[in-house]
Each structure stands twice: as structure tokens, then as C-alpha cells.
Amino acid sequence: MSDFPAELRYAPSHEWVRVEDDGTVTVGISDHAQALLGDLVFVETPQVDSQVTAGGACAVVESVKAASDVYAPISGEIVEVNSLLSDSPELINSDPYGQGWIFKIKAADLDEVENLLDAEGYEASLDADDS
Amino acid sequence: MQSPPSQTPRQTALYQSHVAAGGRMVEFAGFMMPLHYGSQLEEHRQVRRAVGVFDVSHMGIVDIVGPQAHSYLRGLLANDVARLDGPGQALYSCLLQHDGGILDDLLVYALGKGAYRLVVNAATAARDLEFMRAALQGYAARVIHRQDLAMLAIQGPHARTVLPPLLPVSLRHHTQALKPFSAVWADDWMLACTGYTGEDGFEVMLPASQAADFWGRLRAAGITPIGLGARDTLRLEAGMHLYGHDMDESLSPLDCGLGWTVAWQPETREFIGRQALLQRKAAGARHKMVGLILQTRGVLRSGMPLLTANGEHGVITSGGFAPTLERSIALARVPLHCAERVEVDLRGRIGIARVVKPPFVRFGEILVDI
């Protein structure tokens, strides 16, 4: 069964976000998304300092099965990317909410996070997909 | 090629066994099949270093029996069953349309006088059967779809050690000496030294009613189940072609690196597609199949366009991440005069790939420079 930590917010396109103490926003893909993709073999992270727009594709995760875009859940500037993923993309499979994070955004407007789904809402959106 | 999605997918005799083993079940060629049981990469490596078991019961098993089975198959297949030395020998062949396009690729086993067994692809089985039955006209032979049988592949360097005690006694003693492309059988069980992984191994055909029990014995002996995902990356590393990707009805064997499977001699053998193929041969081949290793980041995928050094176009027919090489590799159809490097369009980004001669991996060894 997939795991949806209650302290995170989620985009319907399967990204999660966590607002850190310093105000930056960490982004990854959900446990559900990594399970659907299967073993990850390649991650293309965005450029640090680049500007991203909520809903815009900004990273690519490729599994043994397929390539999939990762969308910026909120607008802002990329301030850091997870450099471990270039050698160990499987971290997204083994620890999607921890070591498998993908990039950090300095939000243009932190309130955008409030527009995202909570864990319950995200889980419900998955159930709706299944039916 | 795929069965219409409206049809309810079929289950093999091992469906419940897959679910119990944690298989992620997906629809493939009209069947619910396991994509993987947790990690496709781990399953791939398991077959390369030890042994694993695949359910390949979705493949079509077709027996051709009758006094004229031999002459029927000599007229049907592009390869020549007269090349088979005797009962228990197997041959790879294309089944061609009259225009020389490939309808399917298959294995044919000689089972004795007036009896052959074909193993065809799942997605094309219904179409093959219709074509083969239409071609029966005038031959004293029958085409029997053996849906009563299941098929398991036990593949990997340890297969020859672990399998014998798990087989019926009548087959057990033949396992050790069984050579590639040969088979033995007893009471509706057939043991063949064939496979789709590039490793030593076997394919076992048996009554579907006994499949779950046999699967249970293999699992109890510690043999890991392997899904369709790893089956695809294993065959890709082995440089083996996949119908619907590396070949299809729009291509002849001459267009996709399978010219060697066409038996031109004797010239008096009129097989279906021969005349069209001769014309295509006279016109000259324009493409060849090569292997590619991606030198830059990303993953090569089926359908990606590529450009050669002199600006000619080609296409990736099968691609993916090769766990043994830890690189992305592909099979590609390219112009005849293709240089050592090609540029591939990876979803809008240009990647550089090196041209190599498949197979990439055979018997656990990497055979190309990476």
C-alpha cells in the first residue's frame, strides 16, 4: 500500500511538497507515483537558479518502463537540486519522501502551497482515478 | 497488434500464483500478466547471475499434425523445416504474408513423423491461426491451438542444476545433456533448451492443470519469479528481436536483420512470400539493424527518431535501460551506410549513441565496449 504523510501537500500530478523551516519548498514524487513507474534509472533535474511556473514541467524521471515529467507544484526559483539522484535514481523508489527529494523552490508566493491537496484529498483523487 | 481493449483480458493458469507472489498485474496482448514482482532491475540481475522462472503461457502453442504436416510447413515458413535434423530439433523462422511482410516470428519444433509444434507470439496468435488455417487448403494436416497447455521458462546459469529434480522422472535425466534448440517430451510435458534471455535455460510446456503445482515446486526450490519487464530488458541485452517493435507486417526479414532466417535453397521450395521477397532482394536492402549504446544521459525508447552523420534518418525499434551494462541501449533500423555514431532525439533533447553489433550480453558476459 502507498504511504501519504499527513504533513505534506500534494499536486494531482503526483508531486509532494514540504515547506522547510527556512521557507524553501522541497519537492518530490509520491510513493504512489514511484510504485507506478517502477525502478527509476534516470532523473533529469532542473537548473539551479531557473524560474519555474506552477504546473510547468521542470524535471524528468525515467523508469525501466517510461519517462515521466515532474511539474512544479508552485511558482518560484529553483535553489537546490538533489545531486545524489544522478548516481542513485533508485532513492526515489526506496525513500520517496526523504532522500529521494528532487528539487527545492524559493516560492514566489508561499500561499500557493495552500492550493495543493492535503494527504486525504490526494488519496481521494487516486481512488477517483481507479474507478 | 494488441487485442481489442474491450475484451476482458484472459488469465493464464498461474494468475493466482502471480497475485500471491505480489505480481503487479498488467494487460499484455489480451492477458493479465505480471510486469514485475517488486523490482524489475533485481529480477533482471537474478536471471543473469542465478536463475528465475517466467510464466510465458500467453504465448500461442500450435501443433501441426498429419501426413502432410512437413510439406505444409515447407510451404508456410520462410525457414525450411527440412533443415531440422530429426525429432526434438527446433528452428527459428518468420511467417510471411504473400507480400513478404512479417506476420510473426516463431519457433518450430519437430516432434516426429507428421508432427510439429510452433510457438508464436501472444499478440499475433489469433491472426496467425487464421492465416495458417487458410493456408491448409489441399494439405492433409491439421492446425491445433493447444490452449490446454501452459508454458514456463526457467532461465539463468543455475537452471541446469536446479531444474532436473523438479521435473517428472521421465524428463529429469535428459536435462543435463540437452543442447540449445533441442527438446524432449513425455506425456504432454515438453522440455526445450530454448529461451529469450541470452542465458542457458529451458522452456517447459505442460498441461495447464499441472502448472500451478509445478510453479509451486519451482518456487519452493528457491527459484525467483520474473516478470515481463525483465523479460524485455533481458532479450534486449541479448539482441533478440521483438515482434511489433523490431519487425512487423510492413517489413520483410531483409529489412530488419533477419535475412539469415530465410532458406533460399532449394530454389524449388515455394514458400509464402518467396516471390515478393525475391523482388525486394533484387531491389536491394536500404536498411540494416544495429545496436546502440547511449553515450549521454537519458534512456533510449522505441520509436525515437535518429540521424546519422550524413543526415540520413533511422529509428529506434526497441530501447531501454540495460541493467547489466548500466547504460541505455537500443536496437535500431538505420540506413545501410551508417557511421559509428548517431544522434537520437530524446524527447526534444539530442543524445549521442554509438553503433555496435548485438548481442550486448550473452551468458552473463558483456560483449560490447561500453
Coordinates of C-alpha atoms in Angstrom, one line a residue:
Chain A
M1 CA 0.0 0.0 0.0
S2 CA 1.2 3.5 -0.7
D3 CA 2.0 5.9 2.0
F4 CA 0.9 9.6 2.2
P5 CA 2.5 11.5 5.1
A6 CA 0.0 13.9 6.6
E7 CA 2.5 16.8 7.0
L8 CA 3.0 17.1 3.2
R9 CA 0.9 18.7 0.5
Y10 CA 0.3 17.1 -2.9
A11 CA -0.4 18.0 -6.5
P12 CA -2.9 15.9 -8.5
S13 CA 0.1 15.2 -10.9
H14 CA 1.7 13.2 -8.0
E15 CA 4.3 15.7 -6.7
W16 CA 4.6 16.3 -2.9
V17 CA 5.8 19.5 -1.3
R18 CA 7.2 20.2 2.1
V19 CA 7.7 23.8 3.4
E20 CA 11.0 23.8 5.3
D21 CA 11.9 26.0 8.3
D22 CA 13.9 28.3 6.1
G23 CA 10.9 28.9 3.9
T24 CA 12.1 26.9 0.9
V25 CA 9.8 24.3 -0.5
T26 CA 11.1 20.8 -1.1
V27 CA 9.5 18.8 -4.0
G28 CA 9.5 15.1 -4.8
I29 CA 7.1 12.5 -6.3
S30 CA 4.7 10.5 -4.2
D31 CA 5.1 6.9 -3.1
H32 CA 2.1 6.1 -5.3
A33 CA 3.9 7.6 -8.4
Q34 CA 7.2 5.8 -7.8
A35 CA 5.3 2.5 -7.4
L36 CA 3.5 3.1 -10.7
L37 CA 6.7 4.0 -12.5
G38 CA 8.7 1.0 -11.2
D39 CA 12.5 1.1 -10.8
L40 CA 13.9 4.6 -11.6
V41 CA 17.0 4.6 -13.8
F42 CA 17.5 8.3 -14.7
V43 CA 16.5 11.7 -13.3
E44 CA 16.9 15.0 -15.1
T45 CA 16.8 17.8 -12.5
P46 CA 16.1 21.4 -13.3
Q47 CA 18.9 24.1 -13.5
V48 CA 19.6 25.8 -10.2
D49 CA 18.5 29.5 -10.4
S50 CA 16.0 28.8 -13.1
Q51 CA 12.4 30.1 -12.7
V52 CA 9.6 27.7 -12.7
T53 CA 5.8 28.2 -13.0
A54 CA 3.2 26.2 -11.2
G55 CA 2.0 23.4 -13.4
G56 CA 5.1 23.7 -15.8
A57 CA 7.2 20.6 -16.5
C58 CA 10.7 21.1 -14.9
A59 CA 12.2 17.7 -14.3
V60 CA 12.0 14.2 -15.8
V61 CA 12.0 10.9 -14.1
E62 CA 12.6 7.8 -16.2
S63 CA 12.0 4.3 -15.0
V64 CA 12.6 1.0 -16.7
K65 CA 9.1 1.4 -18.1
A66 CA 8.7 5.0 -19.2
A67 CA 9.8 8.7 -19.0
S68 CA 7.5 11.0 -17.0
D69 CA 7.5 14.8 -16.5
V70 CA 7.7 16.3 -13.0
Y71 CA 5.7 19.5 -12.7
A72 CA 6.5 22.4 -10.5
P73 CA 3.7 22.4 -7.9
I74 CA 4.2 26.2 -7.2
S75 CA 6.0 29.1 -8.9
G76 CA 9.4 30.3 -7.9
E77 CA 13.1 29.9 -8.3
I78 CA 15.0 26.6 -8.2
V79 CA 17.5 27.0 -5.3
E80 CA 18.8 23.4 -5.0
V81 CA 18.6 20.0 -6.7
N82 CA 19.3 16.6 -5.3
S83 CA 22.7 15.7 -6.7
L84 CA 22.5 12.2 -5.3
L85 CA 19.9 11.3 -7.9
S86 CA 22.3 11.4 -10.8
D87 CA 24.1 8.3 -9.5
S88 CA 21.3 6.8 -7.4
P89 CA 17.9 7.5 -9.0
E90 CA 16.6 4.5 -7.0
L91 CA 16.5 6.7 -3.9
I92 CA 13.1 7.9 -5.3
N93 CA 11.9 4.3 -5.1
S94 CA 13.4 3.5 -1.7
D95 CA 12.7 6.8 0.1
P96 CA 10.4 9.0 -2.0
Y97 CA 9.7 11.5 0.9
G98 CA 13.2 11.6 2.3
Q99 CA 16.5 11.0 0.3
G100 CA 14.5 10.8 -2.9
W101 CA 13.5 14.5 -2.9
I102 CA 14.2 16.1 -6.4
F103 CA 14.4 19.9 -6.1
K104 CA 13.8 22.9 -3.8
I105 CA 12.0 26.0 -4.8
K106 CA 12.1 29.5 -3.3
A107 CA 8.4 30.3 -3.6
A108 CA 7.3 33.4 -5.4
D109 CA 4.2 33.3 -3.1
L110 CA 4.2 30.7 -0.3
D111 CA 0.4 30.9 -0.2
E112 CA 0.3 28.8 -3.4
V113 CA 1.1 25.8 -1.2
E114 CA -2.4 26.2 0.3
N115 CA -3.9 25.5 -3.1
L116 CA -2.5 22.0 -3.1
L117 CA -4.2 18.9 -1.8
D118 CA -3.7 17.5 1.7
A119 CA -2.9 13.8 2.2
E120 CA -6.6 12.9 2.4
G121 CA -7.5 14.9 -0.7
Y122 CA -4.7 13.4 -2.7
E123 CA -5.6 9.8 -1.7
A124 CA -9.2 10.5 -2.7
S125 CA -8.0 11.8 -6.1
L126 CA -6.3 8.4 -6.6
D127 CA -9.4 6.5 -5.7
A128 CA -11.3 8.6 -8.2
D129 CA -8.7 7.7 -10.9
D130 CA -9.1 4.0 -10.2
S131 CA -12.9 4.0 -10.6
Chain B
M1 CA -1.5 -6.0 -33.0
Q2 CA -2.9 -5.8 -29.5
S3 CA -6.2 -7.5 -28.8
P4 CA -9.1 -5.0 -28.7
P5 CA -9.2 -3.4 -25.2
S6 CA -12.9 -4.0 -25.0
Q7 CA -12.4 -7.8 -24.5
T8 CA -11.9 -9.0 -20.9
P9 CA -8.3 -9.9 -20.5
R10 CA -7.6 -13.6 -20.1
Q11 CA -5.8 -15.2 -17.2
T12 CA -3.1 -17.9 -17.5
A13 CA -3.3 -20.9 -15.3
L14 CA -0.8 -19.1 -13.0
Y15 CA -2.8 -15.9 -12.4
Q16 CA -3.5 -16.6 -8.8
S17 CA 0.2 -17.7 -8.2
H18 CA 1.3 -14.3 -9.6
V19 CA -1.1 -12.3 -7.4
A20 CA 0.0 -14.4 -4.4
A21 CA 3.7 -13.6 -5.2
G22 CA 3.0 -9.9 -5.3
G23 CA 3.0 -9.5 -9.1
R24 CA 2.0 -6.1 -10.5
M25 CA -0.6 -7.4 -13.0
V26 CA -0.9 -5.6 -16.3
E27 CA -2.8 -6.3 -19.5
F28 CA -0.4 -7.6 -22.2
A29 CA -1.6 -9.0 -25.5
G30 CA -5.0 -9.8 -24.1
F31 CA -3.7 -11.5 -20.9
M32 CA -3.3 -10.3 -17.4
M33 CA 0.4 -10.8 -16.8
P34 CA 3.0 -9.9 -14.1
L35 CA 5.1 -6.8 -15.1
H36 CA 7.3 -7.4 -12.1
Y37 CA 7.0 -8.7 -8.5
G38 CA 8.7 -5.7 -6.8
S39 CA 11.8 -4.7 -8.7
Q40 CA 12.3 -5.3 -12.4
L41 CA 16.0 -4.5 -12.1
E42 CA 16.5 -7.0 -9.4
E43 CA 14.7 -9.7 -11.4
H44 CA 16.9 -9.0 -14.4
R45 CA 20.1 -9.4 -12.4
Q46 CA 18.7 -12.5 -10.8
V47 CA 18.4 -14.2 -14.2
R48 CA 21.9 -13.1 -15.3
R49 CA 23.6 -14.3 -12.1
A50 CA 21.4 -17.3 -10.9
V51 CA 18.0 -18.5 -12.2
G52 CA 14.4 -17.3 -12.4
V53 CA 11.1 -18.5 -13.7
F54 CA 8.8 -16.8 -16.2
D55 CA 5.2 -17.6 -16.9
V56 CA 5.0 -17.5 -20.7
S57 CA 1.7 -19.2 -21.1
H58 CA 0.3 -16.3 -23.0
M59 CA 2.4 -17.4 -26.0
G60 CA 0.5 -19.4 -28.6
I61 CA 1.3 -23.1 -28.8
V62 CA 0.2 -24.6 -32.1
D63 CA 0.6 -28.2 -33.1
I64 CA 0.7 -29.1 -36.8
V65 CA -0.2 -32.8 -37.3
G66 CA -1.0 -35.0 -40.3
P67 CA 0.7 -37.0 -43.1
Q68 CA 1.5 -33.7 -44.9
A69 CA 2.5 -31.6 -42.0
H70 CA 6.0 -31.5 -43.3
S71 CA 5.2 -30.3 -46.8
Y72 CA 2.6 -27.9 -45.4
L73 CA 5.2 -26.2 -43.2
R74 CA 7.8 -26.1 -46.0
G75 CA 5.3 -24.1 -48.0
L76 CA 4.3 -21.9 -45.0
L77 CA 7.5 -20.8 -43.3
A78 CA 10.4 -18.7 -44.7
N79 CA 12.9 -21.0 -43.0
D80 CA 12.9 -24.6 -44.0
V81 CA 11.8 -27.4 -41.7
A82 CA 13.7 -29.8 -43.9
R83 CA 16.8 -28.3 -42.2
L84 CA 15.7 -30.0 -38.9
D85 CA 17.9 -33.0 -38.3
G86 CA 15.2 -35.0 -36.6
P87 CA 12.6 -35.2 -33.8
G88 CA 13.5 -32.9 -30.9
Q89 CA 15.2 -30.2 -33.1
A90 CA 14.0 -26.6 -33.2
L91 CA 14.3 -23.8 -35.7
Y92 CA 13.6 -20.1 -35.7
S93 CA 11.5 -18.8 -38.6
C94 CA 9.4 -15.9 -39.8
L95 CA 5.9 -16.4 -41.0
L96 CA 5.4 -14.2 -44.0
Q97 CA 2.5 -12.6 -45.8
H98 CA 2.2 -13.0 -49.5
D99 CA 3.8 -9.6 -49.9
G100 CA 6.9 -10.6 -47.9
G101 CA 5.9 -8.6 -44.8
I102 CA 6.4 -10.4 -41.5
L103 CA 3.2 -11.8 -40.0
D104 CA 5.0 -13.3 -37.0
D105 CA 8.3 -14.8 -35.8
L106 CA 8.2 -18.2 -34.2
L107 CA 10.0 -21.4 -33.1
V108 CA 9.1 -24.7 -34.8
Y109 CA 9.9 -28.0 -33.1
A110 CA 10.0 -31.3 -34.9
L111 CA 8.0 -33.8 -32.8
G112 CA 8.4 -36.9 -35.0
K113 CA 6.8 -38.1 -38.2
G114 CA 4.0 -35.8 -39.3
A115 CA 4.0 -33.7 -36.1
Y116 CA 5.4 -30.3 -35.4
R117 CA 4.9 -27.7 -32.7
L118 CA 5.0 -24.0 -33.2
V119 CA 5.3 -21.4 -30.5
V120 CA 4.0 -18.0 -31.7
N121 CA 3.6 -14.5 -30.2
A122 CA 0.6 -13.9 -27.9
A123 CA -0.5 -10.7 -29.6
T124 CA -0.5 -12.3 -33.1
A125 CA -1.7 -15.8 -32.2
A126 CA -5.3 -15.4 -33.4
R127 CA -4.2 -13.8 -36.7
D128 CA -1.6 -16.5 -37.2
L129 CA -4.1 -19.3 -36.6
E130 CA -6.5 -17.8 -39.2
F131 CA -3.7 -17.4 -41.7
M132 CA -2.3 -20.9 -41.1
R133 CA -5.8 -22.5 -41.4
A134 CA -6.4 -20.6 -44.7
A135 CA -3.1 -21.9 -46.0
L136 CA -4.0 -25.5 -45.1
Q137 CA -6.1 -25.8 -48.3
G138 CA -5.2 -29.0 -50.1
Y139 CA -2.9 -30.4 -47.3
A140 CA -3.6 -33.4 -45.2
A141 CA -2.7 -31.7 -42.0
R142 CA -4.4 -30.1 -39.0
V143 CA -3.7 -26.9 -37.0
I144 CA -4.4 -27.4 -33.3
H145 CA -4.2 -24.5 -30.9
R146 CA -3.0 -26.1 -27.6
Q147 CA -4.8 -23.9 -25.2
D148 CA -4.8 -26.8 -22.8
L149 CA -1.0 -26.3 -22.2
A150 CA 0.9 -23.8 -20.1
M151 CA 4.5 -22.7 -20.6
L152 CA 7.2 -21.7 -18.1
A153 CA 10.7 -20.5 -18.9
I154 CA 13.4 -21.4 -16.4
Q155 CA 16.4 -19.3 -17.3
G156 CA 19.8 -18.4 -15.9
P157 CA 23.2 -20.0 -15.3
H158 CA 21.9 -22.2 -12.5
A159 CA 18.9 -23.5 -14.5
R160 CA 20.6 -26.8 -15.4
T161 CA 21.5 -27.5 -11.8
V162 CA 18.2 -26.7 -10.1
L163 CA 15.6 -27.8 -12.6
P164 CA 16.1 -31.6 -13.0
P165 CA 14.9 -32.8 -9.6
L166 CA 11.7 -30.7 -10.1
L167 CA 10.8 -32.3 -13.4
P168 CA 8.8 -35.5 -13.9
V169 CA 11.2 -38.5 -13.7
S170 CA 10.7 -39.3 -17.4
L171 CA 12.3 -35.9 -18.4
R172 CA 14.8 -35.5 -15.5
H173 CA 17.7 -37.4 -16.9
H174 CA 17.6 -35.6 -20.3
T175 CA 18.1 -32.1 -18.8
Q176 CA 21.9 -32.2 -18.3
A177 CA 22.8 -33.1 -21.9
L178 CA 20.0 -31.2 -23.7
K179 CA 21.6 -28.9 -26.3
P180 CA 20.4 -25.5 -27.4
F181 CA 17.5 -25.7 -29.8
S182 CA 16.6 -29.2 -28.9
A183 CA 13.7 -30.7 -26.9
V184 CA 12.5 -33.9 -25.2
W185 CA 8.9 -34.8 -24.2
A186 CA 6.8 -37.3 -22.4
D187 CA 3.1 -37.4 -21.5
D188 CA 2.2 -33.9 -22.7
W189 CA 5.3 -32.4 -20.9
M190 CA 7.9 -31.0 -23.2
L191 CA 11.3 -29.7 -22.1
A192 CA 13.1 -27.5 -24.6
C193 CA 16.6 -25.9 -24.3
T194 CA 15.3 -22.5 -25.7
G195 CA 14.7 -19.1 -24.3
Y196 CA 14.6 -15.3 -24.7
T197 CA 17.2 -14.1 -22.2
G198 CA 20.7 -14.9 -23.7
E199 CA 21.3 -17.3 -20.8
D200 CA 21.4 -21.0 -20.5
G201 CA 17.9 -22.3 -19.7
F202 CA 14.8 -24.1 -20.6
E203 CA 11.2 -23.7 -21.6
V204 CA 8.7 -26.3 -20.2
M205 CA 5.3 -26.9 -21.8
L206 CA 2.9 -28.9 -19.6
P207 CA -0.8 -29.4 -19.0
A208 CA -2.3 -26.1 -17.7
S209 CA -3.9 -28.1 -15.0
Q210 CA -0.5 -29.0 -13.6
A211 CA 1.1 -25.6 -14.0
A212 CA 0.3 -24.1 -10.5
D213 CA 1.7 -27.3 -8.8
F214 CA 4.9 -27.1 -10.9
W215 CA 5.3 -23.4 -10.3
G216 CA 4.9 -24.1 -6.5
R217 CA 7.7 -26.7 -6.7
L218 CA 10.0 -24.3 -8.5
R219 CA 9.3 -21.5 -6.0
A220 CA 9.8 -23.9 -3.1
A221 CA 13.2 -24.7 -4.6
G222 CA 14.1 -21.0 -4.3
I223 CA 13.6 -20.1 -8.0
T224 CA 12.5 -16.4 -8.2
P225 CA 9.6 -15.3 -10.3
I226 CA 10.5 -12.9 -13.1
G227 CA 8.0 -10.5 -14.8
L228 CA 7.5 -9.3 -18.3
G229 CA 9.5 -6.2 -17.7
A230 CA 12.8 -8.1 -17.0
R231 CA 11.9 -10.5 -19.9
D232 CA 12.0 -7.4 -22.2
T233 CA 15.3 -6.0 -20.9
L234 CA 17.0 -9.5 -20.9
R235 CA 16.0 -10.1 -24.5
L236 CA 17.1 -6.6 -25.5
E237 CA 20.6 -7.1 -24.0
A238 CA 20.7 -10.5 -25.8
G239 CA 20.0 -8.6 -29.1
M240 CA 16.8 -10.6 -29.7
H241 CA 14.1 -9.1 -31.8
L242 CA 10.6 -8.4 -30.6
Y243 CA 7.6 -8.7 -32.9
G244 CA 5.6 -5.5 -33.2
H245 CA 8.7 -3.4 -32.4
D246 CA 11.8 -4.6 -34.3
M247 CA 9.7 -6.2 -37.1
D248 CA 6.1 -6.1 -38.3
E249 CA 3.9 -6.7 -41.3
S250 CA 5.3 -3.6 -43.2
L251 CA 8.8 -5.0 -43.1
S252 CA 10.4 -8.1 -44.7
P253 CA 13.1 -10.2 -42.9
L254 CA 15.6 -8.4 -45.2
D255 CA 14.7 -5.0 -43.7
C256 CA 15.2 -6.0 -40.1
G257 CA 18.3 -8.1 -39.9
L258 CA 16.5 -11.4 -40.2
G259 CA 17.7 -12.3 -43.8
W260 CA 19.7 -15.2 -42.3
T261 CA 16.4 -16.9 -41.3
V262 CA 15.2 -17.2 -44.9
A263 CA 16.1 -20.5 -46.5
W264 CA 16.5 -19.6 -50.2
Q265 CA 17.8 -23.1 -51.1
P266 CA 16.4 -25.3 -52.6
E267 CA 15.1 -22.9 -55.2
T268 CA 12.2 -25.2 -55.9
R269 CA 10.7 -24.7 -52.4
E270 CA 7.8 -22.2 -52.9
F271 CA 7.1 -20.8 -49.5
I272 CA 4.5 -18.0 -48.9
G273 CA 6.2 -14.6 -49.6
R274 CA 9.1 -16.0 -51.6
Q275 CA 8.4 -14.2 -54.8
A276 CA 7.8 -10.9 -53.1
L277 CA 10.9 -11.4 -51.1
L278 CA 13.0 -12.1 -54.3
Q279 CA 11.8 -8.9 -55.7
R280 CA 12.7 -7.0 -52.6
K281 CA 16.1 -8.7 -52.6
A282 CA 16.7 -7.7 -56.2
A283 CA 15.8 -4.1 -55.4
G284 CA 18.4 -4.2 -52.6
A285 CA 18.1 -3.6 -48.9
R286 CA 18.0 0.0 -47.8
H287 CA 18.2 -0.5 -44.0
K288 CA 20.0 -2.7 -41.5
M289 CA 19.5 -3.4 -37.8
V290 CA 22.2 -2.3 -35.4
G291 CA 22.7 -2.0 -31.7
L292 CA 23.1 1.4 -30.0
I293 CA 24.7 2.4 -26.7
L294 CA 23.7 5.8 -25.4
Q295 CA 26.8 7.9 -24.6
T296 CA 25.0 10.8 -23.0
R297 CA 22.3 10.9 -20.3
G298 CA 18.8 9.6 -20.7
V299 CA 17.0 6.5 -21.9
L300 CA 16.5 5.3 -25.5
R301 CA 13.0 4.3 -26.2
S302 CA 11.2 2.5 -29.0
G303 CA 10.0 5.0 -31.7
M304 CA 12.7 7.7 -31.1
P305 CA 14.0 9.1 -34.4
L306 CA 17.7 9.3 -35.1
L307 CA 20.0 11.0 -37.6
T308 CA 23.2 9.5 -39.0
A309 CA 26.4 11.5 -39.6
N310 CA 25.5 12.2 -43.2
G311 CA 22.0 13.3 -42.3
E312 CA 20.0 10.1 -43.1
H313 CA 17.1 9.1 -40.9
G314 CA 16.7 6.0 -38.8
V315 CA 14.5 4.8 -35.9
I316 CA 14.9 3.1 -32.6
T317 CA 12.8 -0.1 -32.7
S318 CA 13.5 -1.3 -29.1
G319 CA 15.2 0.7 -26.4
G320 CA 15.6 0.8 -22.7
F321 CA 17.9 0.8 -19.7
A322 CA 20.2 -2.3 -19.8
P323 CA 20.8 -3.3 -16.1
T324 CA 23.9 -5.4 -16.9
L325 CA 25.6 -2.6 -18.8
E326 CA 24.1 0.2 -16.6
R327 CA 23.6 2.1 -19.8
S328 CA 20.7 2.7 -22.1
I329 CA 20.8 0.5 -25.2
A330 CA 18.7 0.0 -28.2
L331 CA 18.1 -1.9 -31.4
A332 CA 17.6 0.5 -34.3
R333 CA 16.8 0.4 -38.0
V334 CA 19.3 2.6 -39.8
P335 CA 20.4 3.3 -43.4
L336 CA 22.9 0.8 -44.8
H337 CA 25.8 3.2 -44.7
C338 CA 25.5 4.3 -41.1
A339 CA 28.6 5.6 -39.4
E340 CA 29.8 4.8 -35.9
R341 CA 27.8 7.5 -34.2
V342 CA 24.2 8.7 -34.5
E343 CA 22.2 11.5 -32.9
V344 CA 19.0 10.5 -31.2
D345 CA 16.1 12.8 -30.5
L346 CA 15.3 12.0 -26.8
R347 CA 12.1 13.9 -26.2
G348 CA 13.4 17.1 -27.8
R349 CA 17.0 16.7 -26.4
I350 CA 19.8 15.4 -28.6
G351 CA 21.7 12.3 -27.3
I352 CA 24.7 10.7 -28.9
A353 CA 24.7 7.0 -29.3
R354 CA 27.5 4.6 -30.5
V355 CA 26.7 1.9 -33.1
V356 CA 27.6 -1.7 -32.0
K357 CA 26.9 -5.2 -33.2
P358 CA 24.4 -7.0 -31.0
P359 CA 24.2 -9.1 -28.8
F360 CA 25.2 -6.8 -26.0
V361 CA 25.2 -9.6 -23.4
R362 CA 25.4 -13.4 -23.7
F363 CA 25.9 -15.9 -20.9
G364 CA 26.3 -13.2 -18.4
E365 CA 29.2 -11.6 -20.3
I366 CA 29.2 -8.1 -21.7
L367 CA 30.2 -8.4 -25.4
V368 CA 30.4 -4.8 -26.5
D369 CA 32.6 -1.9 -25.4
I370 CA 30.6 0.4 -23.2

